[in-house]
C-alpha cells in the first residue's frame, strides 16, 4: 500500500491567555518567563466572569472562571471573535470540588444533590458556559488525558485547525482538589492556558509537529526556575510552561512537552 | 485549504448493553422489539425508576496484570472488547499498521466515578480514603482510555472525549481528522459508561427520571431511563471499491447550542447545525437519508426540540426512531451504541422500533409529521443518520452508509 506523503502538521500561535498562581495574565507571565520580573508564587485569583448572564454568573465554578478569563484574553490578543471560534477544552480530570460535594452527599443519608451541582459535574461544563457567554455555536471538543491533557489537547487543536482551515481556541485548565481527594490527586491550585491557533501565517510563532515522529522518549523540557518547575509538575495544565517560555522569549527550536510516560510530544517552534 | 475528510470504513464493531453482550443479541432484540429496562435494583439506589443494567459485571475480571484498573466501567469495557472478535481485530490492526499508527479515541461521561462514590462511604475517622483506592486508574475520566491502551499496547495519539451525551459520537470526528492529517492509519473509537449514583441521583434532582420505562416521542413521556453500555468500532481509510455489505462513516457534524446548561434550544437550532454539517461533509441532501436514529431521550424538552429540528430539515415523512426505550440512555456511551445500532440497521435491512412508545406525540407530529417507527419493520436503509446531543448544549450527528451507497 502506498503511503501518503506526510506534511508536517503546523499552526500559528495568534494569541495567548494565562491565569495561574502568581500569574494574572499573559503580560505578567511573559515578563516572568523572560526573567524581567521575579516569579512570586501567590494563590491564583479568579476574576468574576462579567460576561455571563447573572443567573449563570452565580453558578459559575472555578473551571468556568478560569476558562473564561484565559480564553477571552487569548481571543482578544489574536483579534478574533469568540462567537465564531471552534474550541478544544482539555483538563486532566473533573471539577474536584464539585465532585467532592457530590460524593459526600451520596455517602450521606439523604443523598440530595442540587441540580446546579449536577449540571456543573459534567466534564464539558466549562465548554457549555463558554457557549452561553460568547454565543459560539461552533464545534467544541472536550478532552481528558490525565497528566497528558495539555499535549493531547494541543495535538487535537492543531489537527482541527488544519482539518477545518479555520482558527481554533485551545483551553487547557485544571482546578485544585480538596481533601480527601487531594490525597490521591494532589493538585494544589488553579492553572489555565489558552492558545488561539490559526492555520494561516502571522501571529507570534509557528508550531510544527512531524506526523511520522509524534512522540519521543526524550524527557520533557524543564523550567530553569525552581518555583516554575515545581508549578509545571504540580498542575497538569502547567506542563505548557516550557512552550510559554519559548513563546515569551521567541526562542526557535525543538521543545518536548510532557505527554505519557516514555512518549513525550515533540514540537518545533519558529517565531514569526 | 482544509483537509479532505475521506469516508472511513468501519471494519469491525461491537456493542454490549442491557440487551446483551455482542451484536447478535442486539439484532435479536431489535427484531423482537425487546427492551432491556427493568426496575432499578442497582447498588443501594432507592429511586422509583427503571434502568438498563448490564448483566454479569460483578463477576467480570480484567486480565491480572491490569488489576489496578478494576472498576465497573473498565469491566464493562473488557466484556465488550471480548465480543464479536473485536479484541482480535485490534491485535491484527496492530500487526498491520504498527502500534504507533493506531489512534485511540473513546467517550465516557462518568468513567469509574462509582469507585469514588463507594470509597466515600468508607472514609476513616480522620476522613481519609480507604487504602487500595486507585484514583487515576478507576475514577479519572481518562481511566477508560488508559486501560484500553495498556491492554493492547497502543502507542499512538489518545484522548477521552467527555462531552456528556455526545461523547462517543464526537470521537468519530476526532478519528476522521487524525486519519486525514496523517497522524494515524486506523482508529479505535467507541464509548463506555456505567451506572453510578451521581447520574441516577443527579438526573433525579433535575426531575428528568421517569418512574416507568421511558417512552421516547410519546405524548405521555415523562423522562428518561438510564442505562449502561459499551460500544467499539475500528475505523480505517475506505478503499475506492467496496462491497455492499461493508459499512462506512461518511460524515460527522458537531455544534454547540450556546443556550443553556441542561435544556436544549427549544427549536433545536444547534441540533440542526450538527445534522446539516454531517450531511454537507457526506456530500448528501436530506432526502438521501433513509433512517434517523434519534437522540430521543424521552424528556419532554429534548424530544420536542429534536422533533422540530428534524422536521424542519428533513421535511414530512422522514423515517426515524429512538432506541432508548430498548437500551436506556447510556449517556457517554449513547453515541457509540446508537452508531452500532444504525450500522446493524444497514446490515440487517431493519428499521428499529421504539419500545415503550405507543404513538408519536401529536404535538410533535403537528410541527414535524415524522414517520416515527413504533415497531421494527423490514426496510432497505442505505444511508442513516445518528443523533447525539448533551448537557452543555453539545451536539453531534453521524452519517453512516452501506459500502455501495457513498
PDB file of N, CA and C in Angstrom, chain B residues 172-241:
ATOM      1  N   UNK B 172     -15.850   9.853  16.679  1.00  0.00           N
ATOM      2  CA  UNK B 172     -15.761   9.500  15.261  1.00  0.00           C
ATOM      3  C   UNK B 172     -15.170  10.677  14.471  1.00  0.00           C
ATOM      4  N   UNK B 173     -15.513  11.896  14.884  1.00  0.00           N
ATOM      5  CA  UNK B 173     -14.963  13.087  14.239  1.00  0.00           C
ATOM      6  C   UNK B 173     -13.475  13.247  14.535  1.00  0.00           C
ATOM      7  N   UNK B 174     -13.092  12.977  15.783  1.00  0.00           N
ATOM      8  CA  UNK B 174     -11.670  13.042  16.152  1.00  0.00           C
ATOM      9  C   UNK B 174     -10.869  12.085  15.271  1.00  0.00           C
ATOM     10  N   UNK B 175     -11.367  10.852  15.138  1.00  0.00           N
ATOM     11  CA  UNK B 175     -10.667   9.828  14.347  1.00  0.00           C
ATOM     12  C   UNK B 175     -10.535  10.262  12.893  1.00  0.00           C
ATOM     13  N   UNK B 176     -11.628  10.800  12.361  1.00  0.00           N
ATOM     14  CA  UNK B 176     -11.644  11.237  10.962  1.00  0.00           C
ATOM     15  C   UNK B 176     -10.561  12.300  10.707  1.00  0.00           C
ATOM     16  N   UNK B 177     -10.459  13.271  11.618  1.00  0.00           N
ATOM     17  CA  UNK B 177      -9.473  14.339  11.444  1.00  0.00           C
ATOM     18  C   UNK B 177      -8.045  13.808  11.614  1.00  0.00           C
ATOM     19  N   UNK B 178      -7.842  12.935  12.583  1.00  0.00           N
ATOM     20  CA  UNK B 178      -6.492  12.407  12.844  1.00  0.00           C
ATOM     21  C   UNK B 178      -6.011  11.555  11.659  1.00  0.00           C
ATOM     22  N   UNK B 179      -6.932  10.804  11.049  1.00  0.00           N
ATOM     23  CA  UNK B 179      -6.568   9.996   9.880  1.00  0.00           C
ATOM     24  C   UNK B 179      -6.296  10.924   8.694  1.00  0.00           C
ATOM     25  N   UNK B 180      -7.147  11.929   8.501  1.00  0.00           N
ATOM     26  CA  UNK B 180      -6.958  12.869   7.380  1.00  0.00           C
ATOM     27  C   UNK B 180      -5.636  13.620   7.510  1.00  0.00           C
ATOM     28  N   UNK B 181      -5.241  13.956   8.746  1.00  0.00           N
ATOM     29  CA  UNK B 181      -3.998  14.703   8.961  1.00  0.00           C
ATOM     30  C   UNK B 181      -2.767  13.809   8.851  1.00  0.00           C
ATOM     31  N   UNK B 182      -2.974  12.507   8.672  1.00  0.00           N
ATOM     32  CA  UNK B 182      -1.855  11.592   8.504  1.00  0.00           C
ATOM     33  C   UNK B 182      -1.167  11.195   9.794  1.00  0.00           C
ATOM     34  N   UNK B 183      -1.809  11.452  10.937  1.00  0.00           N
ATOM     35  CA  UNK B 183      -1.181  11.088  12.216  1.00  0.00           C
ATOM     36  C   UNK B 183      -1.369   9.616  12.544  1.00  0.00           C
ATOM     37  N   UNK B 184      -2.458   9.041  12.044  1.00  0.00           N
ATOM     38  CA  UNK B 184      -2.718   7.608  12.278  1.00  0.00           C
ATOM     39  C   UNK B 184      -3.321   7.006  11.010  1.00  0.00           C
ATOM     40  N   UNK B 185      -3.250   5.657  10.903  1.00  0.00           N
ATOM     41  CA  UNK B 185      -3.837   4.957   9.761  1.00  0.00           C
ATOM     42  C   UNK B 185      -5.142   4.279  10.133  1.00  0.00           C
ATOM     43  N   UNK B 186      -5.379   4.164  11.415  1.00  0.00           N
ATOM     44  CA  UNK B 186      -6.516   3.385  11.895  1.00  0.00           C
ATOM     45  C   UNK B 186      -6.879   3.960  13.258  1.00  0.00           C
ATOM     46  N   UNK B 187      -8.147   3.904  13.611  1.00  0.00           N
ATOM     47  CA  UNK B 187      -8.523   4.412  14.930  1.00  0.00           C
ATOM     48  C   UNK B 187      -9.489   3.463  15.616  1.00  0.00           C
ATOM     49  N   UNK B 188      -9.232   3.273  16.900  1.00  0.00           N
ATOM     50  CA  UNK B 188     -10.139   2.518  17.760  1.00  0.00           C
ATOM     51  C   UNK B 188     -11.009   3.572  18.444  1.00  0.00           C
ATOM     52  N   UNK B 189     -12.302   3.546  18.149  1.00  0.00           N
ATOM     53  CA  UNK B 189     -13.216   4.534  18.744  1.00  0.00           C
ATOM     54  C   UNK B 189     -14.334   3.822  19.498  1.00  0.00           C
ATOM     55  N   UNK B 190     -15.048   4.570  20.306  1.00  0.00           N
ATOM     56  CA  UNK B 190     -16.188   3.989  20.999  1.00  0.00           C
ATOM     57  C   UNK B 190     -16.486   4.736  22.271  1.00  0.00           C
ATOM     58  N   UNK B 191     -17.297   4.116  23.113  1.00  0.00           N
ATOM     59  CA  UNK B 191     -17.648   4.759  24.364  1.00  0.00           C
ATOM     60  C   UNK B 191     -18.093   3.735  25.393  1.00  0.00           C
ATOM     61  N   UNK B 192     -17.841   4.049  26.644  1.00  0.00           N
ATOM     62  CA  UNK B 192     -18.263   3.184  27.743  1.00  0.00           C
ATOM     63  C   UNK B 192     -18.760   4.066  28.878  1.00  0.00           C
ATOM     64  N   UNK B 193     -19.969   3.821  29.351  1.00  0.00           N
ATOM     65  CA  UNK B 193     -20.456   4.493  30.547  1.00  0.00           C
ATOM     66  C   UNK B 193     -21.232   3.475  31.369  1.00  0.00           C
ATOM     67  N   UNK B 194     -21.085   3.565  32.674  1.00  0.00           N
ATOM     68  CA  UNK B 194     -21.694   2.568  33.545  1.00  0.00           C
ATOM     69  C   UNK B 194     -22.525   3.255  34.617  1.00  0.00           C
ATOM     70  N   UNK B 195     -23.449   2.505  35.174  1.00  0.00           N
ATOM     71  CA  UNK B 195     -24.344   3.072  36.186  1.00  0.00           C
ATOM     72  C   UNK B 195     -23.548   3.559  37.396  1.00  0.00           C
ATOM     73  N   UNK B 196     -23.989   4.659  37.959  1.00  0.00           N
ATOM     74  CA  UNK B 196     -23.379   5.186  39.170  1.00  0.00           C
ATOM     75  C   UNK B 196     -24.427   6.050  39.867  1.00  0.00           C
ATOM     76  N   UNK B 197     -24.144   6.407  41.115  1.00  0.00           N
ATOM     77  CA  UNK B 197     -25.133   7.170  41.882  1.00  0.00           C
ATOM     78  C   UNK B 197     -25.183   8.631  41.458  1.00  0.00           C
ATOM     79  N   UNK B 198     -24.038   9.143  40.975  1.00  0.00           N
ATOM     80  CA  UNK B 198     -24.002  10.553  40.563  1.00  0.00           C
ATOM     81  C   UNK B 198     -25.057  10.819  39.497  1.00  0.00           C
ATOM     82  N   UNK B 199     -25.134   9.973  38.471  1.00  0.00           N
ATOM     83  CA  UNK B 199     -26.087  10.250  37.391  1.00  0.00           C
ATOM     84  C   UNK B 199     -27.511   9.904  37.827  1.00  0.00           C
ATOM     85  N   UNK B 200     -27.702   8.824  38.561  1.00  0.00           N
ATOM     86  CA  UNK B 200     -29.064   8.471  38.988  1.00  0.00           C
ATOM     87  C   UNK B 200     -29.654   9.558  39.886  1.00  0.00           C
ATOM     88  N   UNK B 201     -28.911   9.947  40.936  1.00  0.00           N
ATOM     89  CA  UNK B 201     -29.432  10.984  41.839  1.00  0.00           C
ATOM     90  C   UNK B 201     -29.378  12.364  41.186  1.00  0.00           C
ATOM     91  N   UNK B 202     -28.437  12.562  40.279  1.00  0.00           N
ATOM     92  CA  UNK B 202     -28.318  13.845  39.585  1.00  0.00           C
ATOM     93  C   UNK B 202     -29.499  14.097  38.652  1.00  0.00           C
ATOM     94  N   UNK B 203     -29.804  13.126  37.798  1.00  0.00           N
ATOM     95  CA  UNK B 203     -30.967  13.301  36.917  1.00  0.00           C
ATOM     96  C   UNK B 203     -32.259  13.357  37.735  1.00  0.00           C
ATOM     97  N   UNK B 204     -32.268  12.648  38.856  1.00  0.00           N
ATOM     98  CA  UNK B 204     -33.424  12.727  39.740  1.00  0.00           C
ATOM     99  C   UNK B 204     -33.603  14.160  40.268  1.00  0.00           C
ATOM    100  N   UNK B 205     -32.484  14.828  40.604  1.00  0.00           N
ATOM    101  CA  UNK B 205     -32.570  16.206  41.123  1.00  0.00           C
ATOM    102  C   UNK B 205     -33.125  17.158  40.071  1.00  0.00           C
ATOM    103  N   UNK B 206     -32.888  16.848  38.809  1.00  0.00           N
ATOM    104  CA  UNK B 206     -33.409  17.684  37.726  1.00  0.00           C
ATOM    105  C   UNK B 206     -34.828  17.277  37.333  1.00  0.00           C
ATOM    106  N   UNK B 207     -35.369  16.303  38.047  1.00  0.00           N
ATOM    107  CA  UNK B 207     -36.713  15.766  37.765  1.00  0.00           C
ATOM    108  C   UNK B 207     -36.814  15.285  36.324  1.00  0.00           C
ATOM    109  N   UNK B 208     -35.742  14.633  35.863  1.00  0.00           N
ATOM    110  CA  UNK B 208     -35.730  14.133  34.486  1.00  0.00           C
ATOM    111  C   UNK B 208     -35.829  12.616  34.405  1.00  0.00           C
ATOM    112  N   UNK B 209     -35.942  11.922  35.561  1.00  0.00           N
ATOM    113  CA  UNK B 209     -36.063  10.461  35.532  1.00  0.00           C
ATOM    114  C   UNK B 209     -37.530  10.058  35.473  1.00  0.00           C
ATOM    115  N   UNK B 210     -37.836   9.110  34.614  1.00  0.00           N
ATOM    116  CA  UNK B 210     -39.195   8.585  34.546  1.00  0.00           C
ATOM    117  C   UNK B 210     -39.362   7.493  35.607  1.00  0.00           C
ATOM    118  N   UNK B 211     -40.550   7.402  36.172  1.00  0.00           N
ATOM    119  CA  UNK B 211     -40.776   6.326  37.151  1.00  0.00           C
ATOM    120  C   UNK B 211     -41.207   5.040  36.448  1.00  0.00           C
ATOM    121  N   UNK B 212     -41.436   5.116  35.145  1.00  0.00           N
ATOM    122  CA  UNK B 212     -41.794   3.934  34.333  1.00  0.00           C
ATOM    123  C   UNK B 212     -40.751   3.802  33.224  1.00  0.00           C
ATOM    124  N   UNK B 213     -40.755   2.703  32.466  1.00  0.00           N
ATOM    125  CA  UNK B 213     -39.810   2.620  31.342  1.00  0.00           C
ATOM    126  C   UNK B 213     -40.018   3.822  30.414  1.00  0.00           C
ATOM    127  N   UNK B 214     -38.936   4.411  29.921  1.00  0.00           N
ATOM    128  CA  UNK B 214     -39.061   5.653  29.163  1.00  0.00           C
ATOM    129  C   UNK B 214     -39.862   5.453  27.879  1.00  0.00           C
ATOM    130  N   UNK B 215     -40.504   6.532  27.415  1.00  0.00           N
ATOM    131  CA  UNK B 215     -41.391   6.466  26.251  1.00  0.00           C
ATOM    132  C   UNK B 215     -41.020   7.565  25.254  1.00  0.00           C
ATOM    133  N   UNK B 216     -39.923   7.378  24.499  1.00  0.00           N
ATOM    134  CA  UNK B 216     -39.450   8.437  23.616  1.00  0.00           C
ATOM    135  C   UNK B 216     -40.515   8.900  22.621  1.00  0.00           C
ATOM    136  N   UNK B 217     -40.632  10.196  22.438  1.00  0.00           N
ATOM    137  CA  UNK B 217     -41.505  10.813  21.429  1.00  0.00           C
ATOM    138  C   UNK B 217     -42.993  10.534  21.636  1.00  0.00           C
ATOM    139  N   UNK B 218     -43.356   9.961  22.789  1.00  0.00           N
ATOM    140  CA  UNK B 218     -44.767   9.697  23.100  1.00  0.00           C
ATOM    141  C   UNK B 218     -45.318  10.914  23.863  1.00  0.00           C
ATOM    142  N   UNK B 219     -46.585  11.210  23.684  1.00  0.00           N
ATOM    143  CA  UNK B 219     -47.195  12.329  24.414  1.00  0.00           C
ATOM    144  C   UNK B 219     -47.126  12.092  25.919  1.00  0.00           C
ATOM    145  N   UNK B 220     -47.120  10.830  26.324  1.00  0.00           N
ATOM    146  CA  UNK B 220     -47.093  10.504  27.760  1.00  0.00           C
ATOM    147  C   UNK B 220     -45.677  10.369  28.304  1.00  0.00           C
ATOM    148  N   UNK B 221     -44.690  10.784  27.538  1.00  0.00           N
ATOM    149  CA  UNK B 221     -43.298  10.636  28.023  1.00  0.00           C
ATOM    150  C   UNK B 221     -43.109  11.487  29.276  1.00  0.00           C
ATOM    151  N   UNK B 222     -42.331  10.932  30.222  1.00  0.00           N
ATOM    152  CA  UNK B 222     -42.200  11.640  31.490  1.00  0.00           C
ATOM    153  C   UNK B 222     -40.763  11.624  31.973  1.00  0.00           C
ATOM    154  N   UNK B 223     -39.817  11.465  31.042  1.00  0.00           N
ATOM    155  CA  UNK B 223     -38.417  11.497  31.456  1.00  0.00           C
ATOM    156  C   UNK B 223     -37.663  10.292  30.963  1.00  0.00           C
ATOM    157  N   UNK B 224     -36.396  10.222  31.348  1.00  0.00           N
ATOM    158  CA  UNK B 224     -35.539   9.180  30.783  1.00  0.00           C
ATOM    159  C   UNK B 224     -35.360   8.009  31.738  1.00  0.00           C
ATOM    160  N   UNK B 225     -34.897   6.901  31.156  1.00  0.00           N
ATOM    161  CA  UNK B 225     -34.426   5.753  31.921  1.00  0.00           C
ATOM    162  C   UNK B 225     -32.933   5.647  31.647  1.00  0.00           C
ATOM    163  N   UNK B 226     -32.131   5.578  32.692  1.00  0.00           N
ATOM    164  CA  UNK B 226     -30.683   5.489  32.484  1.00  0.00           C
ATOM    165  C   UNK B 226     -30.275   4.062  32.158  1.00  0.00           C
ATOM    166  N   UNK B 227     -29.186   3.936  31.426  1.00  0.00           N
ATOM    167  CA  UNK B 227     -28.645   2.619  31.105  1.00  0.00           C
ATOM    168  C   UNK B 227     -27.130   2.668  31.133  1.00  0.00           C
ATOM    169  N   UNK B 228     -26.520   1.526  30.891  1.00  0.00           N
ATOM    170  CA  UNK B 228     -25.062   1.472  30.773  1.00  0.00           C
ATOM    171  C   UNK B 228     -24.721   0.652  29.540  1.00  0.00           C
ATOM    172  N   UNK B 229     -23.629   0.969  28.900  1.00  0.00           N
ATOM    173  CA  UNK B 229     -23.283   0.268  27.662  1.00  0.00           C
ATOM    174  C   UNK B 229     -21.830   0.523  27.295  1.00  0.00           C
ATOM    175  N   UNK B 230     -21.355  -0.340  26.394  1.00  0.00           N
ATOM    176  CA  UNK B 230     -20.038  -0.144  25.780  1.00  0.00           C
ATOM    177  C   UNK B 230     -20.179  -0.430  24.299  1.00  0.00           C
ATOM    178  N   UNK B 231     -19.570   0.387  23.482  1.00  0.00           N
ATOM    179  CA  UNK B 231     -19.558   0.150  22.039  1.00  0.00           C
ATOM    180  C   UNK B 231     -18.174   0.500  21.522  1.00  0.00           C
ATOM    181  N   UNK B 232     -17.689  -0.304  20.582  1.00  0.00           N
ATOM    182  CA  UNK B 232     -16.371  -0.047  19.993  1.00  0.00           C
ATOM    183  C   UNK B 232     -16.443  -0.230  18.484  1.00  0.00           C
ATOM    184  N   UNK B 233     -15.644   0.543  17.759  1.00  0.00           N
ATOM    185  CA  UNK B 233     -15.528   0.372  16.308  1.00  0.00           C
ATOM    186  C   UNK B 233     -14.071   0.576  15.916  1.00  0.00           C
ATOM    187  N   UNK B 234     -13.695  -0.013  14.784  1.00  0.00           N
ATOM    188  CA  UNK B 234     -12.379   0.237  14.179  1.00  0.00           C
ATOM    189  C   UNK B 234     -12.615   0.990  12.886  1.00  0.00           C
ATOM    190  N   UNK B 235     -11.924   2.114  12.718  1.00  0.00           N
ATOM    191  CA  UNK B 235     -12.089   2.932  11.518  1.00  0.00           C
ATOM    192  C   UNK B 235     -10.780   2.945  10.732  1.00  0.00           C
ATOM    193  N   UNK B 236     -10.905   2.734   9.419  1.00  0.00           N
ATOM    194  CA  UNK B 236      -9.734   2.755   8.537  1.00  0.00           C
ATOM    195  C   UNK B 236     -10.114   3.477   7.259  1.00  0.00           C
ATOM    196  N   UNK B 237      -9.114   3.913   6.480  1.00  0.00           N
ATOM    197  CA  UNK B 237      -9.417   4.535   5.196  1.00  0.00           C
ATOM    198  C   UNK B 237     -10.189   3.539   4.341  1.00  0.00           C
ATOM    199  N   UNK B 238     -11.195   4.032   3.613  1.00  0.00           N
ATOM    200  CA  UNK B 238     -12.020   3.139   2.793  1.00  0.00           C
ATOM    201  C   UNK B 238     -11.376   2.952   1.431  1.00  0.00           C
ATOM    202  N   UNK B 239     -11.310   1.704   0.939  1.00  0.00           N
ATOM    203  CA  UNK B 239     -10.867   1.508  -0.438  1.00  0.00           C
ATOM    204  C   UNK B 239     -11.895   2.121  -1.408  1.00  0.00           C
ATOM    205  N   UNK B 240     -11.486   2.409  -2.640  1.00  0.00           N
ATOM    206  CA  UNK B 240     -12.402   3.064  -3.580  1.00  0.00           C
ATOM    207  C   UNK B 240     -13.595   2.177  -3.931  1.00  0.00           C
ATOM    208  N   UNK B 241     -13.331   0.910  -4.123  1.00  0.00           N
ATOM    209  CA  UNK B 241     -14.427  -0.015  -4.441  1.00  0.00           C
ATOM    210  C   UNK B 241     -14.794  -0.778  -3.180  1.00  0.00           C
TER     211      UNK B 241
END
